[in-house]
Short mmCIF file of C-alpha atoms in Angstrom, two decimals:
data_model
loop_
_atom_site.label_atom_id
_atom_site.label_comp_id
_atom_site.label_asym_id
_atom_site.label_seq_id
_atom_site.Cartn_x
_atom_site.Cartn_y
_atom_site.Cartn_z
CA MET A 1 -27.30 6.40 46.81
CA SER A 2 -23.83 5.23 47.78
CA ASP A 3 -21.69 6.74 50.55
CA SER A 4 -19.03 7.77 48.18
CA LYS A 5 -21.71 9.51 46.21
CA LYS A 6 -23.36 11.14 49.20
CA SER A 7 -19.84 12.36 50.38
CA GLU A 8 -19.07 14.06 46.83
CA ASP A 9 -22.32 15.77 47.06
CA ALA A 10 -21.86 17.14 50.49
CA LEU A 11 -18.76 18.53 49.46
CA VAL A 12 -19.97 20.18 46.34
CA ALA A 13 -22.88 21.65 48.62
CA LYS A 14 -20.14 23.32 50.54
CA GLY A 15 -18.85 24.98 47.46
CA GLU A 16 -15.85 22.71 47.07
CA PRO A 17 -14.68 21.54 43.44
CA ARG A 18 -15.79 17.94 42.83
CA SER A 19 -11.81 17.48 42.24
CA ALA A 20 -11.57 17.60 46.12
CA TYR A 21 -13.27 14.35 46.05
CA TRP A 22 -11.60 12.17 43.37
CA GLY A 23 -12.13 8.52 43.01
CA PHE A 24 -10.84 5.94 40.72
CA ALA A 25 -13.06 6.84 37.94
CA GLN A 26 -11.71 10.44 37.77
CA ILE A 27 -8.01 9.53 38.04
CA SER A 28 -8.49 6.90 35.39
CA PHE A 29 -10.10 9.29 33.17
CA VAL A 30 -7.11 11.57 33.37
CA ALA A 31 -4.89 8.85 32.73
CA LEU A 32 -6.73 7.80 29.73
CA MET A 33 -6.48 11.48 28.37
CA LEU A 34 -2.97 11.45 28.93
CA GLY A 35 -2.27 8.06 27.39
CA LEU A 36 -4.03 8.92 24.31
CA MET A 37 -2.12 12.08 23.77
CA VAL A 38 1.19 10.13 24.08
CA LEU A 39 -0.42 7.44 21.57
CA PHE A 40 -1.23 10.20 19.16
CA VAL A 41 1.91 11.85 19.08
CA THR A 42 3.85 8.47 18.84
CA LEU A 43 1.59 7.44 15.70
CA GLY A 44 2.08 11.04 14.38
CA THR A 45 6.05 10.63 14.72
CA TRP A 46 5.69 7.07 12.89
CA GLN A 47 3.94 8.94 10.00
CA VAL A 48 6.78 11.22 9.64
CA GLU A 49 9.35 8.33 9.60
CA ARG A 50 7.19 6.58 7.17
CA LEU A 51 7.20 9.71 4.97
CA SER A 52 10.85 9.74 5.18
CA GLU A 53 11.04 6.20 4.15
CA LYS A 54 8.48 6.61 1.33
CA ASP A 55 10.59 9.74 -0.16
CA ALA A 56 13.79 7.59 0.00
CA LEU A 57 11.80 4.89 -1.97
CA LEU A 58 10.59 7.20 -4.54
CA ALA A 59 14.17 8.71 -5.06
CA ASN A 60 15.71 5.23 -5.35
CA VAL A 61 12.98 4.32 -7.90
CA GLU A 62 13.48 7.33 -10.15
CA ALA A 63 17.16 6.64 -10.04
CA ARG A 64 17.00 3.18 -11.14
CA PHE A 65 14.25 3.86 -13.76
CA SER A 66 16.37 6.83 -15.32
CA LEU A 67 19.39 4.47 -15.98
CA ASP A 68 20.20 3.01 -19.21
CA PRO A 69 19.07 -0.68 -19.52
CA ARG A 70 21.52 -3.08 -18.68
CA PRO A 71 22.10 -6.84 -19.47
CA PHE A 72 19.40 -9.15 -17.47
CA PRO A 73 21.07 -11.44 -14.89
CA ALA A 74 22.00 -14.83 -16.11
CA ALA A 75 19.93 -17.76 -14.77
CA GLY A 76 22.65 -18.95 -12.84
CA VAL A 77 22.24 -16.25 -10.12
CA TRP A 78 18.55 -16.02 -10.09
CA ALA A 79 18.25 -18.13 -6.83
CA ASP A 80 20.41 -15.41 -4.99
CA ILE A 81 18.42 -12.56 -6.10
CA ASP A 82 16.28 -10.32 -3.60
CA PRO A 83 13.66 -9.00 -6.19
CA ARG A 84 13.38 -5.97 -4.36
CA THR A 85 16.78 -4.85 -5.44
CA LEU A 86 15.87 -5.09 -9.08
CA ASP A 87 12.38 -3.71 -8.75
CA TYR A 88 12.05 -0.91 -11.54
CA SER A 89 15.51 -1.37 -12.94
CA ARG A 90 15.69 -1.55 -16.59
CA PHE A 91 17.21 -4.36 -18.51
CA GLU A 92 17.94 -5.74 -22.26
CA LEU A 93 16.73 -9.27 -22.74
CA THR A 94 17.31 -11.29 -25.62
CA GLY A 95 15.34 -14.58 -26.30
CA THR A 96 12.10 -15.86 -28.03
CA PHE A 97 8.77 -15.47 -26.86
CA ASP A 98 6.20 -18.87 -26.14
CA ASN A 99 3.29 -16.93 -27.47
CA ALA A 100 1.37 -20.45 -27.02
CA ALA A 101 1.93 -20.25 -23.14
CA THR A 102 0.58 -16.66 -22.93
CA ALA A 103 -1.73 -15.73 -19.60
CA LEU A 104 -3.75 -13.00 -19.00
CA VAL A 105 -3.55 -11.28 -15.63
CA PHE A 106 -6.57 -9.26 -14.49
CA THR A 107 -6.15 -5.49 -13.74
CA ASN A 108 -7.70 -2.06 -13.72
CA LEU A 109 -5.47 0.75 -15.26
CA PRO A 110 -7.00 4.00 -13.95
CA ASP A 111 -4.29 6.41 -15.55
CA PRO A 112 -3.42 4.96 -18.78
CA VAL A 113 -0.19 6.60 -20.56
CA GLY A 114 -1.75 5.17 -23.78
CA ARG A 115 -4.85 5.06 -25.45
CA TYR A 116 -6.49 2.33 -23.33
CA GLY A 117 -7.41 2.08 -19.67
CA GLY A 118 -10.03 0.61 -17.43
CA VAL A 119 -10.69 -3.03 -16.64
CA GLY A 120 -8.44 -5.38 -18.82
CA TYR A 121 -5.64 -7.63 -18.80
CA TRP A 122 -1.93 -7.71 -18.75
CA VAL A 123 -0.68 -9.97 -21.64
CA MET A 124 2.01 -12.04 -19.83
CA ALA A 125 4.39 -14.49 -22.04
CA PRO A 126 7.13 -16.45 -21.18
CA PHE A 127 10.34 -15.55 -22.66
CA GLU A 128 13.20 -18.05 -23.00
CA LEU A 129 16.64 -16.41 -22.92
CA GLY A 130 19.85 -18.18 -24.54
CA ASP A 131 20.82 -19.63 -21.22
CA GLY A 132 17.34 -21.60 -20.99
CA GLY A 133 15.93 -19.46 -18.30
CA ILE A 134 12.56 -18.21 -18.57
CA VAL A 135 11.30 -14.48 -17.69
CA TRP A 136 7.67 -13.71 -17.70
CA VAL A 137 7.17 -10.63 -19.89
CA ASN A 138 4.19 -8.16 -19.40
CA ARG A 139 3.61 -7.44 -23.21
CA GLY A 140 1.15 -4.56 -22.19
CA PHE A 141 -2.37 -3.72 -21.58
CA VAL A 142 -5.42 -4.97 -23.31
CA PRO A 143 -9.00 -3.73 -22.65
CA GLU A 144 -11.46 -6.46 -21.52
CA ALA A 145 -13.17 -6.21 -24.95
CA ALA A 146 -10.10 -7.18 -26.77
CA ALA A 147 -8.85 -9.98 -24.20
CA GLU A 148 -9.89 -13.02 -25.97
CA ASP A 149 -8.00 -12.06 -29.14
CA PHE A 150 -4.82 -12.29 -26.94
CA ALA A 151 -5.66 -15.22 -24.87
CA THR A 152 -3.03 -17.51 -26.72
CA GLY A 153 -0.93 -14.54 -27.83
CA GLY A 154 -2.50 -12.83 -30.51
CA ASP A 155 -0.52 -11.19 -33.24
CA ALA A 156 2.67 -11.89 -31.16
CA PRO A 157 6.44 -11.28 -32.32
CA GLU A 158 8.24 -14.56 -33.69
CA GLY A 159 11.46 -15.58 -33.60
CA ARG A 160 14.57 -14.49 -31.64
CA MET A 161 14.76 -10.80 -30.51
CA THR A 162 16.16 -8.33 -28.08
CA ILE A 163 13.48 -6.14 -26.09
CA GLU A 164 13.74 -3.50 -23.40
CA ALA A 165 11.73 -3.78 -20.24
CA VAL A 166 11.26 -2.75 -16.42
CA ALA A 167 11.48 -5.12 -13.74
CA ARG A 168 8.81 -5.68 -11.49
CA ARG A 169 8.74 -7.65 -8.12
CA PRO A 170 6.40 -10.41 -7.90
CA GLU A 171 2.76 -9.40 -6.90
CA MET A 172 1.75 -11.52 -3.92
CA ALA A 173 -1.57 -13.56 -3.51
CA ASN A 174 -3.62 -13.68 -0.47
CA SER A 175 -6.23 -15.76 1.20
CA PHE A 176 -8.91 -13.61 -1.19
CA THR A 177 -7.01 -14.31 -4.41
CA PRO A 178 -8.66 -17.16 -6.85
CA GLU A 179 -6.49 -19.83 -8.00
CA PRO A 180 -5.48 -19.41 -11.65
CA ASP A 181 -7.91 -20.50 -14.40
CA LEU A 182 -5.89 -22.69 -16.77
CA GLU A 183 -8.47 -23.46 -18.98
CA SER A 184 -9.46 -19.83 -19.81
CA ARG A 185 -5.78 -18.81 -19.03
CA ARG A 186 -6.65 -16.30 -16.60
CA GLU A 187 -4.56 -15.11 -13.49
CA TRP A 188 -4.90 -12.53 -10.86
CA VAL A 189 -1.48 -11.44 -9.94
CA ARG A 190 2.06 -10.97 -11.64
CA ASN A 191 3.88 -13.83 -9.79
CA PRO A 192 6.45 -16.06 -11.67
CA ASP A 193 5.64 -19.02 -9.58
CA ARG A 194 1.91 -19.12 -10.27
CA LEU A 195 2.49 -17.78 -14.02
CA THR A 196 4.55 -20.97 -14.51
CA ARG A 197 1.52 -22.96 -13.79
CA PHE A 198 0.45 -22.19 -17.50
CA LEU A 199 3.68 -23.85 -19.00
CA GLU A 200 3.19 -27.18 -20.34
CA ASP A 201 7.00 -28.05 -20.42
CA ASN A 202 8.73 -26.38 -17.41
CA THR A 203 12.37 -27.68 -17.32
CA GLY A 204 14.26 -24.48 -17.13
CA PRO A 205 14.79 -21.78 -14.12
CA ILE A 206 12.18 -19.28 -13.94
CA ALA A 207 13.23 -15.67 -13.06
CA PRO A 208 12.13 -14.23 -9.65
CA ILE A 209 10.66 -11.33 -11.35
CA THR A 210 8.61 -10.22 -14.15
CA VAL A 211 9.31 -7.42 -16.57
CA ASP A 212 7.14 -4.85 -18.37
CA MET A 213 7.91 -4.03 -21.76
CA THR A 214 8.33 -0.23 -22.75
CA GLU A 215 5.89 1.76 -24.73
CA GLY A 216 5.26 0.49 -28.49
CA ALA A 217 3.72 1.99 -31.36
CA PRO A 218 0.85 4.59 -30.57
CA GLY A 219 -2.30 2.79 -30.46
CA ALA A 220 -1.01 -0.87 -30.95
CA LEU A 221 -2.01 -3.63 -28.53
CA PRO A 222 -0.91 -4.87 -26.27
CA GLN A 223 -0.10 -1.33 -24.98
CA GLY A 224 3.36 -1.35 -23.31
CA GLY A 225 5.01 1.37 -21.28
CA GLU A 226 2.24 1.39 -18.57
CA THR A 227 4.61 0.71 -15.71
CA GLN A 228 3.19 2.75 -12.84
CA ILE A 229 6.00 4.53 -10.63
CA ALA A 230 3.73 6.66 -8.83
CA PHE A 231 3.04 5.51 -5.10
CA PRO A 232 0.40 6.84 -2.76
CA ASN A 233 2.03 9.33 -0.28
CA ARG A 234 -0.33 10.64 2.27
CA HIS A 235 1.88 9.97 5.23
CA LEU A 236 2.48 14.02 5.85
CA GLU A 237 -1.60 14.07 5.56
CA TYR A 238 -1.91 11.38 8.40
CA ALA A 239 0.95 12.92 10.55
CA GLY A 240 -1.15 16.08 10.48
CA THR A 241 -4.34 14.31 11.66
CA TRP A 242 -2.68 12.47 14.76
CA TYR A 243 -0.60 15.43 15.70
CA LEU A 244 -4.21 17.42 15.65
CA PHE A 245 -5.81 15.04 17.97
CA ALA A 246 -2.56 15.11 20.31
CA ALA A 247 -3.44 18.77 20.09
CA ILE A 248 -6.75 18.47 20.96
CA THR A 249 -6.65 15.86 23.68
CA PRO A 250 -5.09 18.17 26.27
CA ILE A 251 -7.62 20.92 25.39
CA MET A 252 -10.65 18.63 26.09
CA LEU A 253 -8.93 17.33 29.41
CA GLY A 254 -8.34 21.01 30.67
CA PHE A 255 -12.21 21.82 29.92
CA TRP A 256 -13.24 18.73 31.72
CA LEU A 257 -11.06 19.77 35.18
CA TRP A 258 -12.44 23.31 34.62
CA ARG A 259 -16.10 21.59 34.78
CA GLN A 260 -14.97 19.92 38.00
CA ARG A 261 -14.02 23.13 39.64
CA ARG A 262 -17.36 24.74 38.50
CA PRO A 263 -19.51 23.94 41.52
CA ARG A 264 -17.29 25.93 44.04
CA ASN A 265 -17.36 29.06 41.46
CA LEU A 266 -21.18 28.87 41.24
CA ALA A 267 -21.61 28.82 45.02
CA HIS A 268 -19.23 31.51 45.23
CA GLU A 269 -21.39 33.65 43.13
CA ASP A 270 -24.54 32.68 44.95
CA LYS A 271 -22.79 34.04 48.06
CA ASP A 272 -21.83 37.29 46.71
CA ASN A 273 -25.44 37.73 45.29
#
């Protein structure tokens, strides 16, 4: 038995609390618990700040989405556009679909607005504007069973037309995202740079965003109007969890400190008896 342990046991035998002989381990434990409490409070406060940011984002998105459609920016200014500033804005575009260059982007639509949902694809087609710029248009959702019928456009609109659509910033690929399958015309993210690989003759500028067409005829495919404007917002729940941990930590520390004093209390009780 070490000398430090013997000394501590001797103090306890005399009815002294273990806190009378505190070593590095005990002090470190108290410091750890206090540090955890500070950390939990910091994380809870950070989640409250994130809640405010998310509320502001939702308000901004709803404001953009509720505005009347406006003309799409000219191709000459696309290089200076920050896609985040146009996200969820509504636009009118006039041009022509290149349906032969259609690509299908894999997706899962758990809460559809229309009739169809579940595993399927977004039907993405390049839309050439009058100034020569190309915008990738999400014509809508098709279920997986119907995907092959739309791999080259399907029963797509022809000729010059004006459409109404909602802007979406690019979806970013990561290290786990497969490369586009050019042969079967399948893609995994709605990203203009990646979708442009499906174009045989790409000479014009490409818009830095994609756009979702608005709702079409009920039951028609592709099923438009499926732009999701709901965001997961559980920051209040997360904040409450961290603050709860922060409240529990000093209680646990207090109980541990009480246990350190318990030997002396028991010794006093033995004397009384």
